[in-house]
Short mmCIF file of C-alpha atoms and ligand atoms in Angstrom, two decimals:
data_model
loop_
_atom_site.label_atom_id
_atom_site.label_comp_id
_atom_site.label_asym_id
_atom_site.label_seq_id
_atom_site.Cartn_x
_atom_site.Cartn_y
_atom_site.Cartn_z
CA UNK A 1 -95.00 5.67 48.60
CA UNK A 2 -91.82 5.82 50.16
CA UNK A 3 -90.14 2.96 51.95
CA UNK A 4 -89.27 4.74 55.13
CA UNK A 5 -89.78 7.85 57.38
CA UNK A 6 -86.49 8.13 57.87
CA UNK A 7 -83.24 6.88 56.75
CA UNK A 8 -80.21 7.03 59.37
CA UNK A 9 -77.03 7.07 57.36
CA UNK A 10 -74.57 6.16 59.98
CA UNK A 11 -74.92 3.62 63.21
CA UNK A 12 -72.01 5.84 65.40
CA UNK A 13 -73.74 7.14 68.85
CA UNK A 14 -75.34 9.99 66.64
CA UNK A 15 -77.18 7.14 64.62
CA UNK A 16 -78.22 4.96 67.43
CA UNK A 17 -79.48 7.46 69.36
CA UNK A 18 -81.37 8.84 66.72
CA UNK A 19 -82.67 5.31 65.41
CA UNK A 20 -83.85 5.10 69.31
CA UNK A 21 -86.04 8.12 69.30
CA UNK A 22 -87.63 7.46 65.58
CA UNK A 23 -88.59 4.06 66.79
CA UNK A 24 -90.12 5.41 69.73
CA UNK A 25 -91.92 8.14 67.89
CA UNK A 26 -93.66 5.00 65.30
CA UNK A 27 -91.70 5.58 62.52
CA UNK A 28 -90.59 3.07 60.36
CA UNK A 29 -86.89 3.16 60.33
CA UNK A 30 -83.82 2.05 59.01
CA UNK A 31 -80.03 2.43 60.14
CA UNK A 32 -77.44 2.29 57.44
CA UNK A 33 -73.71 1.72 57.84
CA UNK A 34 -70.88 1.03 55.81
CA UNK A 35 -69.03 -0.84 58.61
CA UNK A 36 -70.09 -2.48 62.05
CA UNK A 37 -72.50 -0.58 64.11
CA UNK A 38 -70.83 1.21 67.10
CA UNK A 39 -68.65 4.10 65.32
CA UNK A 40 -65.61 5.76 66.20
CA UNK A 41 -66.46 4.39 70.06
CA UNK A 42 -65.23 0.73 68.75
CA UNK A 43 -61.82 1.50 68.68
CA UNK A 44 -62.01 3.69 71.87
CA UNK A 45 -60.10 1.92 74.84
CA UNK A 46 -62.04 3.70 77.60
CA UNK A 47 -65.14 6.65 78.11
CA UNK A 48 -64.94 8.42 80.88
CA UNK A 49 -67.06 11.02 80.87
CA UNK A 50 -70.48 9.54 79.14
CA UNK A 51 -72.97 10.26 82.37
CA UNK A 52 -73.99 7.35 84.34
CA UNK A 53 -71.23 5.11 82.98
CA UNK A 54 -67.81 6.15 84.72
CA UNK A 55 -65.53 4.10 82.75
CA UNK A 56 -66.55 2.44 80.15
CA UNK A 57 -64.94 0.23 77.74
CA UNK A 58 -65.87 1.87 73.65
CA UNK A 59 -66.69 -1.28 72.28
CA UNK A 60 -69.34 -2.39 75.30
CA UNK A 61 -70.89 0.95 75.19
CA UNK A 62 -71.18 0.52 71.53
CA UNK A 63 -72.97 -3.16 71.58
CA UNK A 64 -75.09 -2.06 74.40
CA UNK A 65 -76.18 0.83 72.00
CA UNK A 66 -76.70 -1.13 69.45
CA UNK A 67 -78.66 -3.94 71.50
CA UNK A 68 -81.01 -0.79 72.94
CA UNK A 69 -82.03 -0.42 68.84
CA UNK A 70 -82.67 -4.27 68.48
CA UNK A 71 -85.04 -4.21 71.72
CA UNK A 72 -86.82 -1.69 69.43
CA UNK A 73 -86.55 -3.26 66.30
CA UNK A 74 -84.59 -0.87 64.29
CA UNK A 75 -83.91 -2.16 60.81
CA UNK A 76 -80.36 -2.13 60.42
CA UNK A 77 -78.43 -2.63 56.92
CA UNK A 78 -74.79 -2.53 55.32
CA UNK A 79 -74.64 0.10 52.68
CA UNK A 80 -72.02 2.66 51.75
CA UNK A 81 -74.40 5.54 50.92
CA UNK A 82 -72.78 7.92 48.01
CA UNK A 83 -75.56 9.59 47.36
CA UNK A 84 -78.96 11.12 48.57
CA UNK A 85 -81.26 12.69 46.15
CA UNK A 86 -85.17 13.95 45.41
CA UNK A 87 -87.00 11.73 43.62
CA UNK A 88 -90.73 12.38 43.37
CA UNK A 89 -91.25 14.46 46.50
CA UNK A 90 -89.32 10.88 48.14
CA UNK A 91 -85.79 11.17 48.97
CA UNK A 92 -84.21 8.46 47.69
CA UNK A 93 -80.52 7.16 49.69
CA UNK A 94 -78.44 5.23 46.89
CA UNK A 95 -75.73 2.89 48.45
CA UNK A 96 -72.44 2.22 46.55
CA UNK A 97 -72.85 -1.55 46.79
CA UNK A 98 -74.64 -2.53 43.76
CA UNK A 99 -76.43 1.44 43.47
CA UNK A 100 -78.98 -0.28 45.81
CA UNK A 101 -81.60 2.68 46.67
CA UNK A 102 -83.92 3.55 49.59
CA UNK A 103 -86.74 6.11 49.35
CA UNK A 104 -87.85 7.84 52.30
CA UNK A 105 -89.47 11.09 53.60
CA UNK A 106 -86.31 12.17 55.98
CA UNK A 107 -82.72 11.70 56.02
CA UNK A 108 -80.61 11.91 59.28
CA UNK A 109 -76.77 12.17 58.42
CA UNK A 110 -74.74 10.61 60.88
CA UNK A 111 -70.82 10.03 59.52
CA UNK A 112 -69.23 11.10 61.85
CA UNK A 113 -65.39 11.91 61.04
CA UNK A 114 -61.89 10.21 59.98
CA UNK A 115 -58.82 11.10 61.98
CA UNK A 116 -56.24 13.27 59.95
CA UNK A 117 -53.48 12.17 58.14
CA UNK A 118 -50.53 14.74 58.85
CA UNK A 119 -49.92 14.74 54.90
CA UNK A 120 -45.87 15.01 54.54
CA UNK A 121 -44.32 13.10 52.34
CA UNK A 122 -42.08 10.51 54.27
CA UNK A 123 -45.65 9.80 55.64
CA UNK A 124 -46.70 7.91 52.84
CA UNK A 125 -44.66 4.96 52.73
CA UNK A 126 -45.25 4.07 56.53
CA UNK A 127 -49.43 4.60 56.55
CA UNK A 128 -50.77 0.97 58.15
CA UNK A 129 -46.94 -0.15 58.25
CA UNK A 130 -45.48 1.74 61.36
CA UNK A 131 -48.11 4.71 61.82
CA UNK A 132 -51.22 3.74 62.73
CA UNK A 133 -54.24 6.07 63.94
CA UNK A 134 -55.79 3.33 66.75
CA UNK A 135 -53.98 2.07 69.59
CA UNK A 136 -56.70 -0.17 70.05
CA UNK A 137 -56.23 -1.98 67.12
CA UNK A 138 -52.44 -1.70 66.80
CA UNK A 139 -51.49 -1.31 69.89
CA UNK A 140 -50.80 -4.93 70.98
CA UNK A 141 -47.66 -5.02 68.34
CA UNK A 142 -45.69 -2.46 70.10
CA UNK A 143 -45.55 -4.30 73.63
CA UNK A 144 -42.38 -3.73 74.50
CA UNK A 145 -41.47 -1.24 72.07
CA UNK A 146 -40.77 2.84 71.68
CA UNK A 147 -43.45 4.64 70.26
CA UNK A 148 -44.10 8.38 69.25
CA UNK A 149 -47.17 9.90 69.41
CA UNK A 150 -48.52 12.68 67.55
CA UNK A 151 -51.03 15.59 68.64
CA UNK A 152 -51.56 17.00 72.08
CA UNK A 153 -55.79 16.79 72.54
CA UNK A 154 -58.64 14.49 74.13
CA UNK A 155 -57.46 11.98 71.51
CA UNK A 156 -54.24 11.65 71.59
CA UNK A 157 -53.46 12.16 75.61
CA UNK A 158 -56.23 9.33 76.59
CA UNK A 159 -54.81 6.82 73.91
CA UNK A 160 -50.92 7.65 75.21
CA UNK A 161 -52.63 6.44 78.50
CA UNK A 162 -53.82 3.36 77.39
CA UNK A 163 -50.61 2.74 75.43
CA UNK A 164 -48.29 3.88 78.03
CA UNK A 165 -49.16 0.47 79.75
CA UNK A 166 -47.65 -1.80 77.62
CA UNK A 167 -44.86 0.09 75.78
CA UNK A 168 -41.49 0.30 76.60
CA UNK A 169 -41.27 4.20 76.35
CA UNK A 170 -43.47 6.77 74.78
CA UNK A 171 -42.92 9.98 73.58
CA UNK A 172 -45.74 12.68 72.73
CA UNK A 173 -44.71 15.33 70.06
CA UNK A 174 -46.96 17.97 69.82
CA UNK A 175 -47.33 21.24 67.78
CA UNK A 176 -48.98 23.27 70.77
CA UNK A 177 -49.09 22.51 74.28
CA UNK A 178 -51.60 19.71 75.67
CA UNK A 179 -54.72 20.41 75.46
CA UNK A 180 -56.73 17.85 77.04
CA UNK A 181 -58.63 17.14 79.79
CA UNK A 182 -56.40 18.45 82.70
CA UNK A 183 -56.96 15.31 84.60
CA UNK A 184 -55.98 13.55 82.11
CA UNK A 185 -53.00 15.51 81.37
CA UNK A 186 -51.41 14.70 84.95
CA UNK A 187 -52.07 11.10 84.79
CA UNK A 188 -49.80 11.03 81.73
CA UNK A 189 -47.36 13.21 82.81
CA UNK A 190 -47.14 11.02 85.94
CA UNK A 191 -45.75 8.14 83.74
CA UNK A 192 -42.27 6.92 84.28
CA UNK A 193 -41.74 5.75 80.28
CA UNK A 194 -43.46 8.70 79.02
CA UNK A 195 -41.80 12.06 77.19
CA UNK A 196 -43.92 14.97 76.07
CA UNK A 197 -42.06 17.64 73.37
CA UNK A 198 -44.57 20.76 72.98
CA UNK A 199 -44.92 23.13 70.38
CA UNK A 200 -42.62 21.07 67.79
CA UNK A 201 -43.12 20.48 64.46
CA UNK A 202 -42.93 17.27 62.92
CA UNK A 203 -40.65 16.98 59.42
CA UNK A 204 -39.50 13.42 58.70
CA UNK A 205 -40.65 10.06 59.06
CA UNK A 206 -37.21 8.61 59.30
CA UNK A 207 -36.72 5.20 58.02
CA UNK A 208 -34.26 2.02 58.16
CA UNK A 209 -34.26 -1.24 56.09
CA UNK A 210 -37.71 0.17 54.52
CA UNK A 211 -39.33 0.04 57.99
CA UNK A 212 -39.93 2.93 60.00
CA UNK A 213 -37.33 3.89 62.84
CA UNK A 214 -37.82 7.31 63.92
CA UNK A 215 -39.14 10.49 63.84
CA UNK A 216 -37.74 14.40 63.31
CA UNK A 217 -39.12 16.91 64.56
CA UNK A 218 -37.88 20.62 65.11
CA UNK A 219 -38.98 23.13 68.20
CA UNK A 220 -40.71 25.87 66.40
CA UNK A 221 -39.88 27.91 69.58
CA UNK A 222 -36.36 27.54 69.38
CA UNK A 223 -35.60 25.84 66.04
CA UNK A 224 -33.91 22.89 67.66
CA UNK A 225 -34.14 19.65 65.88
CA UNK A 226 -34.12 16.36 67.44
CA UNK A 227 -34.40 12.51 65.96
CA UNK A 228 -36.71 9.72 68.46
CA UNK A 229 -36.22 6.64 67.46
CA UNK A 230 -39.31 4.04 67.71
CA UNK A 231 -41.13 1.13 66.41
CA UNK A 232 -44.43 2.79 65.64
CA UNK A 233 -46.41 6.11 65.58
CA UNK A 234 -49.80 6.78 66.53
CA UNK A 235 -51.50 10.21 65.32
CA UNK A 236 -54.12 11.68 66.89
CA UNK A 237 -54.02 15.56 65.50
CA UNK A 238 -57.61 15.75 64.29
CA UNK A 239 -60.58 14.87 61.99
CA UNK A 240 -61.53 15.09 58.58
CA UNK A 241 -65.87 14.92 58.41
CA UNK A 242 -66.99 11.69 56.34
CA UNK A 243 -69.08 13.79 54.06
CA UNK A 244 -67.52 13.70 50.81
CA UNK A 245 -70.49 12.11 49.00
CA UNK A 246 -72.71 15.29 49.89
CA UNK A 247 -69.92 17.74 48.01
CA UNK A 248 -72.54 19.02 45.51
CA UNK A 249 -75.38 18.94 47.25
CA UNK A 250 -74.82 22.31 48.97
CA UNK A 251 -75.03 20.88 52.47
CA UNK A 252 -71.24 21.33 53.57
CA UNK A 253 -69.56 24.48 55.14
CA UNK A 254 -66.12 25.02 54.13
CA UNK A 255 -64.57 22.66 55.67
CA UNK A 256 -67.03 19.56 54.74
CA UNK A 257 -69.03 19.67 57.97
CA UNK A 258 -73.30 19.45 57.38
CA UNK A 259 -74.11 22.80 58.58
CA UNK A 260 -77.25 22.79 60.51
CA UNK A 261 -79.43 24.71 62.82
CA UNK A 262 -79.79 23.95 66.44
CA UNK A 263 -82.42 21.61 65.51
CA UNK A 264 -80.70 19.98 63.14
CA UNK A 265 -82.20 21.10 60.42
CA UNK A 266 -79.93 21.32 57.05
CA UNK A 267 -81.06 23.56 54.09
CA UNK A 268 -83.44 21.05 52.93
CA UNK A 269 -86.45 20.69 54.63
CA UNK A 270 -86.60 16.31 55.86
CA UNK A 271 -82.62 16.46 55.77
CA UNK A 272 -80.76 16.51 59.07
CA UNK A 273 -77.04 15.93 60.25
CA UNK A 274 -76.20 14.48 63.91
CA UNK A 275 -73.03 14.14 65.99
CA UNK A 276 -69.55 14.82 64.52
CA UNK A 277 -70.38 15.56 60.75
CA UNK A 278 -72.10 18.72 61.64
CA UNK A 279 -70.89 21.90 62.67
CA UNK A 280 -70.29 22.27 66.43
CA UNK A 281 -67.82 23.02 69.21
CA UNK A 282 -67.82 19.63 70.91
CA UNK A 283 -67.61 15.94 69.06
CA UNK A 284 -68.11 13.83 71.84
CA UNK A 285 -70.20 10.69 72.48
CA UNK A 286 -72.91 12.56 74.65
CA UNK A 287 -73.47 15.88 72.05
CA UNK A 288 -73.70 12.82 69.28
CA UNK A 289 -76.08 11.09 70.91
CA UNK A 290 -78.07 14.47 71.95
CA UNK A 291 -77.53 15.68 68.27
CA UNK A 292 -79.41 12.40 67.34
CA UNK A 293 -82.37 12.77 69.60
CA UNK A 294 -82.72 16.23 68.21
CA UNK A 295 -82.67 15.42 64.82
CA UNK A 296 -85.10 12.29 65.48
CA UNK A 297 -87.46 14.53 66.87
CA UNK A 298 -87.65 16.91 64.41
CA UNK A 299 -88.02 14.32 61.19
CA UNK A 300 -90.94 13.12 63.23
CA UNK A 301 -92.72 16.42 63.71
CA UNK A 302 -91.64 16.86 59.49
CA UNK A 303 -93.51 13.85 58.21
CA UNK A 304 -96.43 14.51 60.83
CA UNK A 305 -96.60 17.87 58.55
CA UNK A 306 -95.72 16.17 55.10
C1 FAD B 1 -59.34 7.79 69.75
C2 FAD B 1 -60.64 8.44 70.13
C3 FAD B 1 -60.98 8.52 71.48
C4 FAD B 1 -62.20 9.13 71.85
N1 FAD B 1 -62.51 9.19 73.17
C5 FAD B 1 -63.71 9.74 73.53
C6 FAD B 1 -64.09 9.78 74.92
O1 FAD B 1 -63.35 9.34 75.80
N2 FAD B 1 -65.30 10.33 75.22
C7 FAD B 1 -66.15 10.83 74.27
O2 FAD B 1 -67.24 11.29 74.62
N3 FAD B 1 -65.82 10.81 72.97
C8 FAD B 1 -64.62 10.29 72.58
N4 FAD B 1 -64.25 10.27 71.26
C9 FAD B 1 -65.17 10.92 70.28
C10 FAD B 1 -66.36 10.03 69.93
O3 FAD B 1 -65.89 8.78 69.50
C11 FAD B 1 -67.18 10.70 68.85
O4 FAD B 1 -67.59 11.98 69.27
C12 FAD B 1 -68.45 9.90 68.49
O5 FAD B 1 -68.12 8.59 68.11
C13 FAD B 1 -69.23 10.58 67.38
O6 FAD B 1 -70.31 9.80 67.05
P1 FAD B 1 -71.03 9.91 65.62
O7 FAD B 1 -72.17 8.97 65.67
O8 FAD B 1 -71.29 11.31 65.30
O9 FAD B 1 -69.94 9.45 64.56
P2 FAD B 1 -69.04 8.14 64.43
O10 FAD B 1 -68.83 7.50 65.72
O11 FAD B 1 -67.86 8.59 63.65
O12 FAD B 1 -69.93 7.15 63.53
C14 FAD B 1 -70.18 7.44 62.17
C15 FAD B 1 -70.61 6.17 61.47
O13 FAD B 1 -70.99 6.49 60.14
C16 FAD B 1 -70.52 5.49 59.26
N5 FAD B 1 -70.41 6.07 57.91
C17 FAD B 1 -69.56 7.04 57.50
N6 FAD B 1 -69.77 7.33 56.21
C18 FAD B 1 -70.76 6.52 55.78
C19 FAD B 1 -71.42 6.33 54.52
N7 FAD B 1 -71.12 7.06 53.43
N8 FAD B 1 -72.38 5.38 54.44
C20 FAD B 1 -72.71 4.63 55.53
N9 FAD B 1 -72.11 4.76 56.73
C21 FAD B 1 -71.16 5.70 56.86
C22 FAD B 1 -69.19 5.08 59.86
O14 FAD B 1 -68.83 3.78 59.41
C23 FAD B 1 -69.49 5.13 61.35
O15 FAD B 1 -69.93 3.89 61.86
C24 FAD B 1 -63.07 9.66 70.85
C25 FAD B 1 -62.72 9.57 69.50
C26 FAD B 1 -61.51 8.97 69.14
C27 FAD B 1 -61.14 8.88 67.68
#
């Protein structure tokens, strides 16, 4: 008899949301996360667009997710999962940390992503030691300082915002043009310390005394090169889905997202995927959190029919 209805792997909005629904729906749940519930929104400086909210700090929307599962009595747990398997007619959810194992009769998959690394090799050296991929965390050390920031998006624009305010200048280097939010984009652009370089192409992390000092980059319009020199670099120029421990199982399109129907259905029947791991047009906090609902919803109607 399995432990569970269903298994949440993942406590990001997609998780939450979805532990929310299954423990209105009288299913006996549990939320599983290899790190602090809350998700990418932790290191988020400000939401502005969840409805209802108008600004809202990442971290406080996060806790007062996470408080909404407690009122309901979600079971929450640390556990790296690396694996999910049929046992039995019982899926069974093994966690890295001492292979300890779950069996349930659904599975919601709720990763989420990683941000991108922009792989060159003068990268390397610097990763966590001059470029860092969360103002929120690193941000405080560059008070003061020149930074660089990498990629042109939602991501990158909002965070050059929130870093903007403290630095001493910042420059945005970007492969396309920005594409953000336009509202966004004329806030920044607004900013006295701030320089934006489109549609360049980033080739050296340039470095002095083994700490980093600059970056190259080249205009692939006009083939110009040019040399910023700064403390630190943040990169925002996409994500990479957390799904490599479902590689064999069949689940993954292409590029490693869970590939699911619009009711979150994966190719095997009691499995679902929520919020950014799937495959979709928009990762935000509200489709993750609608994602979740969905695929809630649906694991209850599966075990009703089990
Ligand atoms: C810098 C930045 C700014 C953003 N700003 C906004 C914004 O202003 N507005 C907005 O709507 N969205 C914003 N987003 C996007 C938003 O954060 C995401 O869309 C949202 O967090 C996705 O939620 P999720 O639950 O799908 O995944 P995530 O939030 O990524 O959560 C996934 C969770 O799964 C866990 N996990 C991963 N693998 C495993 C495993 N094997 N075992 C157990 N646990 C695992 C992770 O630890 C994590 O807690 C921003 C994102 C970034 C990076």
């Amino acid at each position: 008899m399995a432990q569970y209805d269903v298994v949440i792997v993942g406590s990001g909005p997609a998780g939450m949301t979805a532990s929310i629904y299954a423990a209105r729906a009288d299913m006996k749940v549990l939320m599983l996360d290899k790190l602090a519930p809350g998700g990418q929104i932790i290191n988020t400086n400000e939401i502005q667009n969840y409805t209802g909210m108008g600004t809202i700090n990442g971290a406080e929307l996060a806790m007062d997710m996470f408080n909404h599962t407690q009122e309901l009595n979600v079971e929450f747990d640390y556990g790296t999962v690396n694996e999910i398997k049929e046992e039995n007619g019982e899926k069974v959810v093994v966690c890295e940390e001492d292979n300890k194992t779950f069996t349930t009769k659904s599975v919601i998959i709720a990763t989420g992503t990683r941000p991108r690394i922009l792989g060159i090799e003068s990268e390397q050296p610097y990763m966590g030691n001059g470029i860092s991929w969360c103002a929120i965390c690193d941000g405080a050390q560059y008070r003061g300082k020149d930074v660089v920031v990498i990629g042109g998006g939602n991501s990158a624009v909002e965070e050059s915002i929130y870093l903007s305010g403290m630095v001493k200048s910042l420059t945005i280097v970007t492969m396309f043009d920005l594409t953000a939010d336009p509202i966004a984009c004329d806030k920044l652009r607004a900013m006295d310390n701030v320089t934006i370089y489109t549609y360049q192409n980033v080739e050296e992390f340039v470095g002095e005394n083994g700490k980093l000092a600059g970056v190259r980059f080249k205009s692939t319009q006009t083939g110009e090169e040019r040399i910023v020199n700064c403390d630190g670099v943040f990169e925002y120029i996409g994500l990479t889905p957390t799904t490599e421990f479902l590689k064999d199982t069949g689940l993954l399109n292409q590029f490693g997202y869970v590939e699911v129907n619009e009711r979150m259905e994966t190719k095997i029947p009691g499995i679902y995927g929520a919020g950014d791991c799937i495959t979709k047009n928009l990762r935000q906090v509200i489709t993750a959190c609608a994602d979740g609902a969905i695929a809630a919803q649906e694991a209850s109607k599966y075990i009703k029919s089990l």
